[in-house]
Coordinates of C-alpha atoms (C1' of nucleotides) in Angstrom, one line a residue:
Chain A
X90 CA 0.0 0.0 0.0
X91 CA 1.5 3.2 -1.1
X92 CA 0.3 6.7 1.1
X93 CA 1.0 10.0 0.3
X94 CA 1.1 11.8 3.8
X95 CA 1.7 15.1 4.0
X96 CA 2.2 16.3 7.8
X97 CA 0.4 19.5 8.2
X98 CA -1.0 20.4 5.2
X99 CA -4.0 21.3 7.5
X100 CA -5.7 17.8 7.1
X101 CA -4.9 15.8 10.8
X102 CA -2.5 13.1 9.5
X103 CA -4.8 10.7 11.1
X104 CA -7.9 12.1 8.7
X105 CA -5.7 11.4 5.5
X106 CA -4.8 7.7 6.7
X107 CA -8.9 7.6 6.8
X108 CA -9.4 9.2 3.8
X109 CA -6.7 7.4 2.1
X110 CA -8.0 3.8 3.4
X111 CA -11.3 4.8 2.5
X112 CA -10.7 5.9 -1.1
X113 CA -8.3 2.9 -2.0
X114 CA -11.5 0.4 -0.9
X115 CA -13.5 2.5 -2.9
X116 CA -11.6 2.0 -5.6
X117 CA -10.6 -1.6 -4.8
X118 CA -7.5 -1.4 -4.1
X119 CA -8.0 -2.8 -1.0
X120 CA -10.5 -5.5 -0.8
X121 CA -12.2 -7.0 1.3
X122 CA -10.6 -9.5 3.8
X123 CA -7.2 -8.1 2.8
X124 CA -5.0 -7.6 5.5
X125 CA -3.5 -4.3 6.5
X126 CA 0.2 -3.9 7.6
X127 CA 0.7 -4.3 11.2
X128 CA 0.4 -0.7 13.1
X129 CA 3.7 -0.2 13.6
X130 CA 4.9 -1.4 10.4
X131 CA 2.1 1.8 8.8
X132 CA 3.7 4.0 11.4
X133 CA 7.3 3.1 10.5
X134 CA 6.3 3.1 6.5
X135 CA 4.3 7.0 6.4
X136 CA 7.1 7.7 9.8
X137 CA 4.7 8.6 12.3
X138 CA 3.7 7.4 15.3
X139 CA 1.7 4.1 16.2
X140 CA -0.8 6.1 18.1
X141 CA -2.0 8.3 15.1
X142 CA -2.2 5.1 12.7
X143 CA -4.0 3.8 16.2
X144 CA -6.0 6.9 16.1
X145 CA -7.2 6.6 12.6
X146 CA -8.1 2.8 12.4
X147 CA -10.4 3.2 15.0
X148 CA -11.9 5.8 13.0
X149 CA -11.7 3.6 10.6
X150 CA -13.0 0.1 12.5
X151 CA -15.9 2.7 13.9
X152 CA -17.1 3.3 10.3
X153 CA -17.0 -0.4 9.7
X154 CA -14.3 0.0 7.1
X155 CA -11.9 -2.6 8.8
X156 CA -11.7 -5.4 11.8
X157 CA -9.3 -6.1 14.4
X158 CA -8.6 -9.6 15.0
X159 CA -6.9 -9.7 18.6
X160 CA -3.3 -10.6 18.4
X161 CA -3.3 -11.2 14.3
X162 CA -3.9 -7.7 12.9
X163 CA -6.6 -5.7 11.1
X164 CA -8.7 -7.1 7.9
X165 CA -10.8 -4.7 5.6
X166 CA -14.4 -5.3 6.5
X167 CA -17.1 -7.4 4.6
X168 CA -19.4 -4.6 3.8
X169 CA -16.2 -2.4 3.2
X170 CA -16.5 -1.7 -0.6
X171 CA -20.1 -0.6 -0.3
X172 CA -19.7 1.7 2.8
X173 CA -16.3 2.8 1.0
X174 CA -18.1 3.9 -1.8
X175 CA -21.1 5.7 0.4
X176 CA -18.3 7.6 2.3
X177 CA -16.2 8.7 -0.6
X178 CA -19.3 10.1 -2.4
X179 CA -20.5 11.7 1.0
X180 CA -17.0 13.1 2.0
X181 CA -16.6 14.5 -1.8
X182 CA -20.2 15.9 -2.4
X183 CA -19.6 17.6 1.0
X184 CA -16.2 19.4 0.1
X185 CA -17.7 20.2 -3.4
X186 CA -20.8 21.6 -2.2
X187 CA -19.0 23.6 0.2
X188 CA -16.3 25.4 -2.0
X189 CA -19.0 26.5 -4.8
X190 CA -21.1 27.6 -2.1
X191 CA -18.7 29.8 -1.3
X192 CA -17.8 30.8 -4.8
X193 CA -21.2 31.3 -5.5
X194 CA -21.2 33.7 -2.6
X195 CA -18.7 35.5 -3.6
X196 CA -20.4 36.9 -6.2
X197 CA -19.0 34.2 -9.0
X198 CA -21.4 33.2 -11.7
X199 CA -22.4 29.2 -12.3
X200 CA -20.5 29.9 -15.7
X201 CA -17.6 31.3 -14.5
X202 CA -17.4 28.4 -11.5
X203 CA -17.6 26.1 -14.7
X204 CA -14.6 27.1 -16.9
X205 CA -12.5 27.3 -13.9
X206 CA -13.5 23.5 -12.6
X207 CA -13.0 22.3 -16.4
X208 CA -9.5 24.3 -16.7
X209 CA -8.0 22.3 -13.8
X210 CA -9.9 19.0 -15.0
X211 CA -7.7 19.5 -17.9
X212 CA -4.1 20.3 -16.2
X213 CA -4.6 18.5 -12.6
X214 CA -4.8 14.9 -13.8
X215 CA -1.2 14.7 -15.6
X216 CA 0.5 16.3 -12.5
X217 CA -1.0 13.5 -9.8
X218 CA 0.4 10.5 -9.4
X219 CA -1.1 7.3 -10.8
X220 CA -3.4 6.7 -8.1
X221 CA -2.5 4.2 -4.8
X222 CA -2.5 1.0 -5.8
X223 CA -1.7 -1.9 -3.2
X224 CA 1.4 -4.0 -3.4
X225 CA 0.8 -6.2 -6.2
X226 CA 0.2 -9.1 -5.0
X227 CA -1.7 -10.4 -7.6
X228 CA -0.7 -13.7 -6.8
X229 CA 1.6 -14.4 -3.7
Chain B
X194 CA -23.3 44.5 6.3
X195 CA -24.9 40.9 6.3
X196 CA -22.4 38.0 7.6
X197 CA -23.5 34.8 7.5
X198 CA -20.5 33.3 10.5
X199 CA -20.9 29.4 10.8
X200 CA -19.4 28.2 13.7
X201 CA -17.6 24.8 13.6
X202 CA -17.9 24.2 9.9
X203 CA -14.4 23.6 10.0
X204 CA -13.2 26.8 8.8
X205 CA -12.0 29.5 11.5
X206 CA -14.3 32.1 12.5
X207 CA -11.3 34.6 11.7
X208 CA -11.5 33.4 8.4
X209 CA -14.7 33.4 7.6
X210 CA -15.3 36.9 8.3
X211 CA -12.0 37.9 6.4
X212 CA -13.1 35.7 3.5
X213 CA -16.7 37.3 3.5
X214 CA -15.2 40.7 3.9
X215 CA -13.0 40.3 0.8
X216 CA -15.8 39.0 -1.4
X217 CA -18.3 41.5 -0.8
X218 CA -15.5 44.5 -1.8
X219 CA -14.6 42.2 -4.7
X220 CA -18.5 41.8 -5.6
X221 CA -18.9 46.0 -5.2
X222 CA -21.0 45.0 -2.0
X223 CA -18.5 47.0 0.0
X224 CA -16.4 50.2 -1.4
X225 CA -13.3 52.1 -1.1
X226 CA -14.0 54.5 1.8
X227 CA -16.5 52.6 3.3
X228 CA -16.8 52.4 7.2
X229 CA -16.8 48.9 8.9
X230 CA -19.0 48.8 11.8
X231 CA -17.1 48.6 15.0
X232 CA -15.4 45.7 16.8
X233 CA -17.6 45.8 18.9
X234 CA -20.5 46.3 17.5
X235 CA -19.5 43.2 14.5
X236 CA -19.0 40.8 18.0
X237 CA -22.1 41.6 19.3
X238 CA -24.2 41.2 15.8
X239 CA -22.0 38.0 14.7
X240 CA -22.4 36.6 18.2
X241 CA -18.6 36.1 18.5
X242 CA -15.6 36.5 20.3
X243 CA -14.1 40.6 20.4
X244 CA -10.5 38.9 20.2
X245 CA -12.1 36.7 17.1
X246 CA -13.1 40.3 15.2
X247 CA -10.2 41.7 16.3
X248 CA -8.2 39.5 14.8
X249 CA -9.7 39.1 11.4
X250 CA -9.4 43.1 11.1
X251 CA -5.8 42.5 11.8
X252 CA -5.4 40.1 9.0
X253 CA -7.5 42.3 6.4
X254 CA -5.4 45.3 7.5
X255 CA -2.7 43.5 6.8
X256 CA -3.8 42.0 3.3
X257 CA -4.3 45.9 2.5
X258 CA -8.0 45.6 2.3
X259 CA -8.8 47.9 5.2
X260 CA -7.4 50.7 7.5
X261 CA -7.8 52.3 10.6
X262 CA -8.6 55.8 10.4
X263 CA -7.4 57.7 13.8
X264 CA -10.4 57.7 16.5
X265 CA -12.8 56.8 13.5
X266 CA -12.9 52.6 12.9
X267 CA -12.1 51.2 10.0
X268 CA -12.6 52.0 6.3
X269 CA -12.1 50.1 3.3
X270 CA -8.8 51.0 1.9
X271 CA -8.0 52.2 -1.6
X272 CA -6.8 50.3 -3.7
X273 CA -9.4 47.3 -2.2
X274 CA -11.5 46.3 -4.9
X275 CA -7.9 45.1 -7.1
X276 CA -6.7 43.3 -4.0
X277 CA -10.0 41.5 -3.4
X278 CA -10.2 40.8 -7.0
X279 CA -6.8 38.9 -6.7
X280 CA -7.9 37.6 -3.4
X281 CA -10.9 36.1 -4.5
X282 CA -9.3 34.1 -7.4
X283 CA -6.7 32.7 -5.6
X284 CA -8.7 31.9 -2.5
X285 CA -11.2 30.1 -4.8
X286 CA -8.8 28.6 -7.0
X287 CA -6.5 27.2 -4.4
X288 CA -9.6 26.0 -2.7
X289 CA -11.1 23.8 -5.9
X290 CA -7.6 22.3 -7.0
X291 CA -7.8 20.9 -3.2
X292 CA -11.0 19.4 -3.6
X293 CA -10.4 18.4 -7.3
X294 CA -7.6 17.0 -6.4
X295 CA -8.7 15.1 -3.9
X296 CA -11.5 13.6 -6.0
X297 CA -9.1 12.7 -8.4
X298 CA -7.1 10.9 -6.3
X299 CA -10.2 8.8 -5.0
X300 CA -10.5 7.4 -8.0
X301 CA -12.9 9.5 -9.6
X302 CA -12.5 10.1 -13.1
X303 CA -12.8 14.0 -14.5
X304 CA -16.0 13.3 -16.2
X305 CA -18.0 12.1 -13.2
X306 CA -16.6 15.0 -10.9
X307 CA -17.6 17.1 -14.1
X308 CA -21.6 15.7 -13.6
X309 CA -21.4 16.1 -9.8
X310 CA -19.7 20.0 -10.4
X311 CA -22.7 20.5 -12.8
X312 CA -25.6 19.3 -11.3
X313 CA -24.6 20.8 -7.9
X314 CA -24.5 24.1 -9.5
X315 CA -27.6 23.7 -11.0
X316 CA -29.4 22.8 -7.7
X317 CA -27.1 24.9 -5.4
X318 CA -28.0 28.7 -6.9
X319 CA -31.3 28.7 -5.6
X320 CA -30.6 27.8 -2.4
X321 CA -28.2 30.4 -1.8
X322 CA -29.7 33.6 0.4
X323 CA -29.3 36.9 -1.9
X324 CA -25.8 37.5 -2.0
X325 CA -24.4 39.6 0.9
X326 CA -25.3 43.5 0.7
X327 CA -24.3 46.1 2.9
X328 CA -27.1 47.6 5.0
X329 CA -28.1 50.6 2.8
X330 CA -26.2 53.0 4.6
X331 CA -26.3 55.2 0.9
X332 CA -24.6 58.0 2.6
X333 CA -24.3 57.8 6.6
Chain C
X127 CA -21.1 16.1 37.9
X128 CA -20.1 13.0 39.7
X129 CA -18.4 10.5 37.9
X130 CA -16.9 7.0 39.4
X131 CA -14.3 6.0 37.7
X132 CA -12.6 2.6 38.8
X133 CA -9.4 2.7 36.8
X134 CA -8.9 -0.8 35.1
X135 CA -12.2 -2.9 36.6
X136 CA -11.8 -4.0 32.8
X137 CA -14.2 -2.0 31.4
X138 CA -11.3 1.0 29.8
X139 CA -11.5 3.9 31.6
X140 CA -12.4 6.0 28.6
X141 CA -15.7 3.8 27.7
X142 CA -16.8 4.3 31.6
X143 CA -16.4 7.9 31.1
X144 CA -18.7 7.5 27.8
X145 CA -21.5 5.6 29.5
X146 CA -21.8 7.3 32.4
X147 CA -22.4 10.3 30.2
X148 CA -24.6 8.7 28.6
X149 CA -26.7 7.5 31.4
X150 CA -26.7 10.9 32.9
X151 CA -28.2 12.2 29.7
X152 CA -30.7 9.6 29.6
X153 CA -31.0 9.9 33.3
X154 CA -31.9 13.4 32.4
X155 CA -29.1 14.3 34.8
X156 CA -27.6 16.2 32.1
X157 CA -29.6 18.4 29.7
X158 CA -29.1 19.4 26.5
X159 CA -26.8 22.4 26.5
X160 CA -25.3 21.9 29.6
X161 CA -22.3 22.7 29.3
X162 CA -19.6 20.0 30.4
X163 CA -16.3 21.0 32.8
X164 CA -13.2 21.0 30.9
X165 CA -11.2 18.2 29.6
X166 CA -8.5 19.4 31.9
X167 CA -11.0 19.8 35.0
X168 CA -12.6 16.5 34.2
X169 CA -9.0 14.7 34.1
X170 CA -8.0 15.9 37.1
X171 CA -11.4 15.3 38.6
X172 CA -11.2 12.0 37.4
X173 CA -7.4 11.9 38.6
X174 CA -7.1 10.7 34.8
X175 CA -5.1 11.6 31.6
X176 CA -6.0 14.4 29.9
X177 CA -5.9 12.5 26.9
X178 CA -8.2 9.4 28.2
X179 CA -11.4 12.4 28.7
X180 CA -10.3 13.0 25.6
X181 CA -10.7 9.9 24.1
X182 CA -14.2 9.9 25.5
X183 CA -15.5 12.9 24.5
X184 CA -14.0 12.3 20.8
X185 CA -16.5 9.4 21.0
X186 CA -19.3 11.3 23.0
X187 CA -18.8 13.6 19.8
X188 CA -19.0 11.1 17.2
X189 CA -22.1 9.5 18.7
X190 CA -23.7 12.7 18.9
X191 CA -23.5 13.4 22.5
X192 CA -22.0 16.4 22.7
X193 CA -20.8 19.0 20.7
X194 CA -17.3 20.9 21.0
X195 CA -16.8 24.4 20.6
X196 CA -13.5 26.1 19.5
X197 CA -11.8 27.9 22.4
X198 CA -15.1 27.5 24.7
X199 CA -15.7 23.6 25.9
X200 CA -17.9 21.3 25.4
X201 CA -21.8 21.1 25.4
X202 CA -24.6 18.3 25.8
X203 CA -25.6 18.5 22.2
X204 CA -29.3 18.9 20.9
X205 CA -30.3 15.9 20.3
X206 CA -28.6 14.3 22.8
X207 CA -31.8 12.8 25.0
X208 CA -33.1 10.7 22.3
X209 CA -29.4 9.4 21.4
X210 CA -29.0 8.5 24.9
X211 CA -32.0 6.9 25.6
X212 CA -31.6 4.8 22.7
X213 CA -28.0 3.9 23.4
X214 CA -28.7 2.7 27.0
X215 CA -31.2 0.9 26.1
X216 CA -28.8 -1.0 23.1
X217 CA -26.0 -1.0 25.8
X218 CA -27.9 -2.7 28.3
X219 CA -29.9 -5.1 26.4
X220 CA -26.9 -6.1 24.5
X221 CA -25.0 -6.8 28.0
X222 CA -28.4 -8.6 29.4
X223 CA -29.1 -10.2 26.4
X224 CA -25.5 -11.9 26.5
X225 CA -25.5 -12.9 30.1
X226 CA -28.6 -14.7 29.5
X227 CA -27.4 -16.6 26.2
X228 CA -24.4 -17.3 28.9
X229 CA -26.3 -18.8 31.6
X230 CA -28.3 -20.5 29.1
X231 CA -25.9 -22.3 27.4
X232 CA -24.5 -23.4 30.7
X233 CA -27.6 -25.6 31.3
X234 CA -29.3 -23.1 33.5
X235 CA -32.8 -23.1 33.2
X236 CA -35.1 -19.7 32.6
X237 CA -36.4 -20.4 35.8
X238 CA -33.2 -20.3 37.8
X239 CA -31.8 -17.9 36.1
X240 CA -35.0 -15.4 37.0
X241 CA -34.7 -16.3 40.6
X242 CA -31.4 -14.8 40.9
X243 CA -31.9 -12.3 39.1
X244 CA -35.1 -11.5 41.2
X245 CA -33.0 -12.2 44.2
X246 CA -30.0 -9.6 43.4
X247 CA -32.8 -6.6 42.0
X248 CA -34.0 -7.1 46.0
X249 CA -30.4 -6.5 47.6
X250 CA -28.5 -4.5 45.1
X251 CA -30.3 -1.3 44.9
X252 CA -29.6 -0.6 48.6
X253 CA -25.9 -1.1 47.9
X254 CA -25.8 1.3 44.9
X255 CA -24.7 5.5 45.4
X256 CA -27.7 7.3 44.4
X257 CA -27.3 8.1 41.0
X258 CA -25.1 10.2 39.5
X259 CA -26.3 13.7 39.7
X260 CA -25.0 17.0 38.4
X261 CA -24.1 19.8 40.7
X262 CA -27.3 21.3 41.7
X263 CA -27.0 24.8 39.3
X264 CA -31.0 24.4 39.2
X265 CA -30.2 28.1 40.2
X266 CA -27.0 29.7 38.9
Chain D
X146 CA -17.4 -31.6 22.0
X147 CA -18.8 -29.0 20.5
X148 CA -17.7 -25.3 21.0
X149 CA -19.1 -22.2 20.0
X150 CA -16.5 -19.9 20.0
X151 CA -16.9 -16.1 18.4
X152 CA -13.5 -14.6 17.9
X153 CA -14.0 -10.8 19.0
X154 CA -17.2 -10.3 21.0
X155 CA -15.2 -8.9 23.6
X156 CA -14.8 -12.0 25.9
X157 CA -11.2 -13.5 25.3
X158 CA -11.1 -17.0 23.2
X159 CA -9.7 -18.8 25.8
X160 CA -12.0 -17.7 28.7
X161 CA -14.5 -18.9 26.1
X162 CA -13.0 -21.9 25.7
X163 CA -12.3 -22.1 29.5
X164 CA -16.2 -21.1 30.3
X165 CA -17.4 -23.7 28.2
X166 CA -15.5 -26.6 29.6
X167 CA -16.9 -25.5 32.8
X168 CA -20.2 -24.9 32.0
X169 CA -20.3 -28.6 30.0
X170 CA -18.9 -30.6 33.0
X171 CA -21.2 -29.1 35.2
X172 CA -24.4 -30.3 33.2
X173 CA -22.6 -33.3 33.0
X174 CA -22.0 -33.1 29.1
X175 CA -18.6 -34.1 30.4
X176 CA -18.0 -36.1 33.2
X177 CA -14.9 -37.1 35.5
X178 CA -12.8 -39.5 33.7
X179 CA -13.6 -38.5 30.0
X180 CA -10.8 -37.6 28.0
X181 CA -10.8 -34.5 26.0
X182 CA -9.3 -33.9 22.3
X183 CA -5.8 -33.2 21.9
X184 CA -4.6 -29.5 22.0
X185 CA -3.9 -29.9 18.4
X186 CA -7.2 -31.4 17.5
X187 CA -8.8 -28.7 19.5
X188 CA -7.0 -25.8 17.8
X189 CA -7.8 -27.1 14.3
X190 CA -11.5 -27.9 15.6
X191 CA -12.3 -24.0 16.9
X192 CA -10.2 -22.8 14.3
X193 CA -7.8 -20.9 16.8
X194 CA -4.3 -20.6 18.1
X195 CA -3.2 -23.7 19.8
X196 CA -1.3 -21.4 22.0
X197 CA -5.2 -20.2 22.9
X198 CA -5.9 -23.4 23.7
X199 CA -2.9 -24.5 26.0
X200 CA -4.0 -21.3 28.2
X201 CA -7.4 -22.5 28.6
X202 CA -6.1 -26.1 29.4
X203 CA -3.6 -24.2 32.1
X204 CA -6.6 -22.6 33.7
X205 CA -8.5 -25.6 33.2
X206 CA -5.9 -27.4 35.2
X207 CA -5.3 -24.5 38.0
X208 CA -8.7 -25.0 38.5
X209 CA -9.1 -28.1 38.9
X210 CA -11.3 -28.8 36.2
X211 CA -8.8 -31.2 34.4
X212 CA -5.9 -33.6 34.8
X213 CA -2.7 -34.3 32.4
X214 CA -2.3 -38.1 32.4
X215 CA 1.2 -38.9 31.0
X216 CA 1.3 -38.8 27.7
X217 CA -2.1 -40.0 26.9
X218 CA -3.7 -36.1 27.1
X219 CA -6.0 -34.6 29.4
X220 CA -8.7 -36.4 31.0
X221 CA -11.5 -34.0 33.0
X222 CA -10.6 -34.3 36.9
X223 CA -12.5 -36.4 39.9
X224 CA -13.7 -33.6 41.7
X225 CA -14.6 -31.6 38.7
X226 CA -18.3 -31.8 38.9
X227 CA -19.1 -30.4 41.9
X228 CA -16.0 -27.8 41.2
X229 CA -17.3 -26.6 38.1
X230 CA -21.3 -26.0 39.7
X231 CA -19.8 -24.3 42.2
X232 CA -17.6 -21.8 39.3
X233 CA -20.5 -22.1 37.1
X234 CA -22.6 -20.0 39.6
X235 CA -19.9 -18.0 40.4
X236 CA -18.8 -16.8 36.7
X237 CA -22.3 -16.3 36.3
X238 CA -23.9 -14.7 39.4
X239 CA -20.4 -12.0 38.8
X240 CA -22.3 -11.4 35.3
X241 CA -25.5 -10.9 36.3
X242 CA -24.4 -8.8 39.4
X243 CA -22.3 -6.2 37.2
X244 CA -24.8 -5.9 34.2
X245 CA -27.9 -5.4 36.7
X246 CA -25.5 -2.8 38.4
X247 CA -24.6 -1.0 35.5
X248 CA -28.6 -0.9 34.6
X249 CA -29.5 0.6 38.4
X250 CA -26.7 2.9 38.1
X251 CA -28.0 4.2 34.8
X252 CA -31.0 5.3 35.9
X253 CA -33.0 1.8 35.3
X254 CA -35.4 0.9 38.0
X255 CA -36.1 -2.4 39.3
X256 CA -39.5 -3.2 37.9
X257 CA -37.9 -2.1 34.4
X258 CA -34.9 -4.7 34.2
X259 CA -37.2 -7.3 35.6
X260 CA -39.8 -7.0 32.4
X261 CA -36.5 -6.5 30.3
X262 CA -35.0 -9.8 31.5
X263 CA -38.3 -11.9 31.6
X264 CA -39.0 -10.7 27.9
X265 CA -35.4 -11.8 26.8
X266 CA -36.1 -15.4 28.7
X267 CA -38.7 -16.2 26.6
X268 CA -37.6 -15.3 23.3
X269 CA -33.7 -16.4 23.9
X270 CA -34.0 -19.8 24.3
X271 CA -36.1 -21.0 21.2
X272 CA -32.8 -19.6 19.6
X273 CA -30.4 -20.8 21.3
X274 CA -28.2 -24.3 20.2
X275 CA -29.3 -27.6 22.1
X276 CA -27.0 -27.2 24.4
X277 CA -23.2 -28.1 24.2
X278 CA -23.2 -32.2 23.9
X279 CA -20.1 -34.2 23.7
X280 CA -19.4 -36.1 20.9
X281 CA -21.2 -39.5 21.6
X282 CA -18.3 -41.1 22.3
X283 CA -20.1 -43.3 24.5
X284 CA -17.1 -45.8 25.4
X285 CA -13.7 -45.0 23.3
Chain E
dG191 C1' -8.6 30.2 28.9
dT192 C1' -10.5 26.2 25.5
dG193 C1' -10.2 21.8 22.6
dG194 C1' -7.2 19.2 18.9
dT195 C1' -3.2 16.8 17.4
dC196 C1' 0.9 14.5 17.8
dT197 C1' 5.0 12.2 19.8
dA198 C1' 7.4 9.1 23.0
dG199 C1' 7.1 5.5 25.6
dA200 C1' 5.2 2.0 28.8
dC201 C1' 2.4 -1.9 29.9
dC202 C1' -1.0 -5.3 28.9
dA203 C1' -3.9 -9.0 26.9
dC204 C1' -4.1 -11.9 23.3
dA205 C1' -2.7 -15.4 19.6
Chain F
dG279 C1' 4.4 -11.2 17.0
dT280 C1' -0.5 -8.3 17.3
dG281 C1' -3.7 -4.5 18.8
dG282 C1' -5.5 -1.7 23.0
dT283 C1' -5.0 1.5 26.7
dC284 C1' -2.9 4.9 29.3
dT285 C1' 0.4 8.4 30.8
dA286 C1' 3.3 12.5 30.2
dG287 C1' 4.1 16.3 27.9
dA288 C1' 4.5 19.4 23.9
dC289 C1' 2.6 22.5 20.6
dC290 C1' -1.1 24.6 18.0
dA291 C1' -5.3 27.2 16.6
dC292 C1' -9.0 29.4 18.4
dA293 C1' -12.0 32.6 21.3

DNA sequence: GTGGTCTAGACCACA
DNA sequence: GTGGTCTAGACCACA
């Protein structure tokens, strides 16, 4: 599993490890019954400490996204993908909603909102990076 | 002037009134010259903190958008209506990449966060109270 | 408030804080808009971490106990009767509902089971403090 | 012998596993002199640590519950009949004592539990398993 | 003053 | 080995 943590960029580390979990079930690449890399091993791999990886799978075991197995480790959830998918669409519409309400208050038009969203919809996608993918273990 | 302060939606109350302050001189709602109602009287009618007014004055004053005029409050400064112009399109614009960005990462592809865009700005418009306008103080 | 804490009885120190909440709100004990001491009055109250209230109030907040607000503390949030009484009653039928299935499955029969049960509702209640009850500000 | 074990509802696996020898010895579903499975058999059987199950067999044997009998396994103990009533209505009289604390202390009255606890007896045990039964092993 | 986040480190139960 | 809990203590944003 490949995360892209960036202390401090206002988002709570913890919230992106959520996020990040979240959006990579969403998009299967994590499935269901996988198993997640021990807490300190995540804590070691994004180098932060065991309580905030703590701190966000029980976030995470809260929203029924993963399970902890006493002594063995955490699993992603049964339901996972489909509560993945309600969250991701929640989380987004929420932040979307939010910004053009706030460009519409500002005395923006709809139109002008538009061309703005579609001029980064061009540009953004080339500069990300190719989405988190899990360790390919296709067949291991 | 009309502010619509939210508290806890996540953004600082600070920086909501510094945001709303900006877009209303950048929508003409507020010009050059203009008085600002007291601190006091802004905590009182927003229902907030002094040191919370206080501060975003600070931050506008600093941002060249308003001055203190000796023994008389504050007035929107001169040259206002460029910076908010600049303000306002960078605010907004930093602001969508996040989100986009986000969404992109998710696993969303352009096109569906294209739809969502659209058919939130559709909906959203007519939801939205009147734009905020300065209390008709035409000449006081 | 009164809380009573029994630091590692088992039951985490943090989830005894939560319940006991809970049952105070249900208890009507605590109202809706009370407002709650401070994490670091409650912690050394509680002669606990700062960190372990909260823990508890992160979940309070979650489960829609209590709201936070920046710089000012914590209150019993709105709906917060109705969540309680619905979570005391899930908390405690879960628990009964388990030690019956226990005694069950041991060979006990319904019968024996109700006699004891009958037999410890006669003696306990004289045992027990008298409810946890907040600090008589009926007139502050 | 069969076990129900459910890894994760809180009570540990091999207090389970513990709980259940108990509770089968004392409705004579085992009796004094009957051997039980092999750790190894057991582990496979309940799909669980064998380490799990040597802990249970540890406090099976503190307790008096069970013998080791060189190198043929463990057989269940001469006094373990009248041992295990006696545990059985401790482990569960504890149970019942905390949970119908916990209900008095949140704000519960008497009369309330009772109606809870008689409802639960008549629904719980059309649903419950027929009882744990050893393996008719009448004579091996 | 308030709550929120994070680190460092210990200890424990469990498998 | 695993996760869960707790403490101690720092630093921050906010009101």
């Amino acid at each position: 599993m490949f995360f892209d943590i960036e202390p401090s960029n206002g988002v709570p580390i913890y919230d992106q490890i959520v996020r990040q979990v979240k959006y990579a079930v969403a998009d299967r690449s994590l499935r269901s019954g996988q198993r997640l890399p021990s807490v300190r091993e995540l804590a070691t791999q994004l180098a932060v400490n065991p309580n905030t990886v703590v701190r966000a799978m029980n976030q995470l075991r809260n929203d029924g996204v993963v399970e902890s197995q006493r002594g063995r480790g955490m699993i992603v959830a049964a339901g996972a993908l489909e509560q993945c998918r309600r969250d991701r669409r929640e989380l987004l519409a929420t932040r979307i909603e939010d910004v053009l309400t706030e460009a519409l208050r500002s005395g923006w038009g709809p139109d002008e909102i538009l061309r703005v969203v579609e001029r980064k919809l061009k540009t953004l996608p080339a500069k990300l990076p190719p989405a988190i993918t899990p360790e390919t273990e296709s067949d291991s």
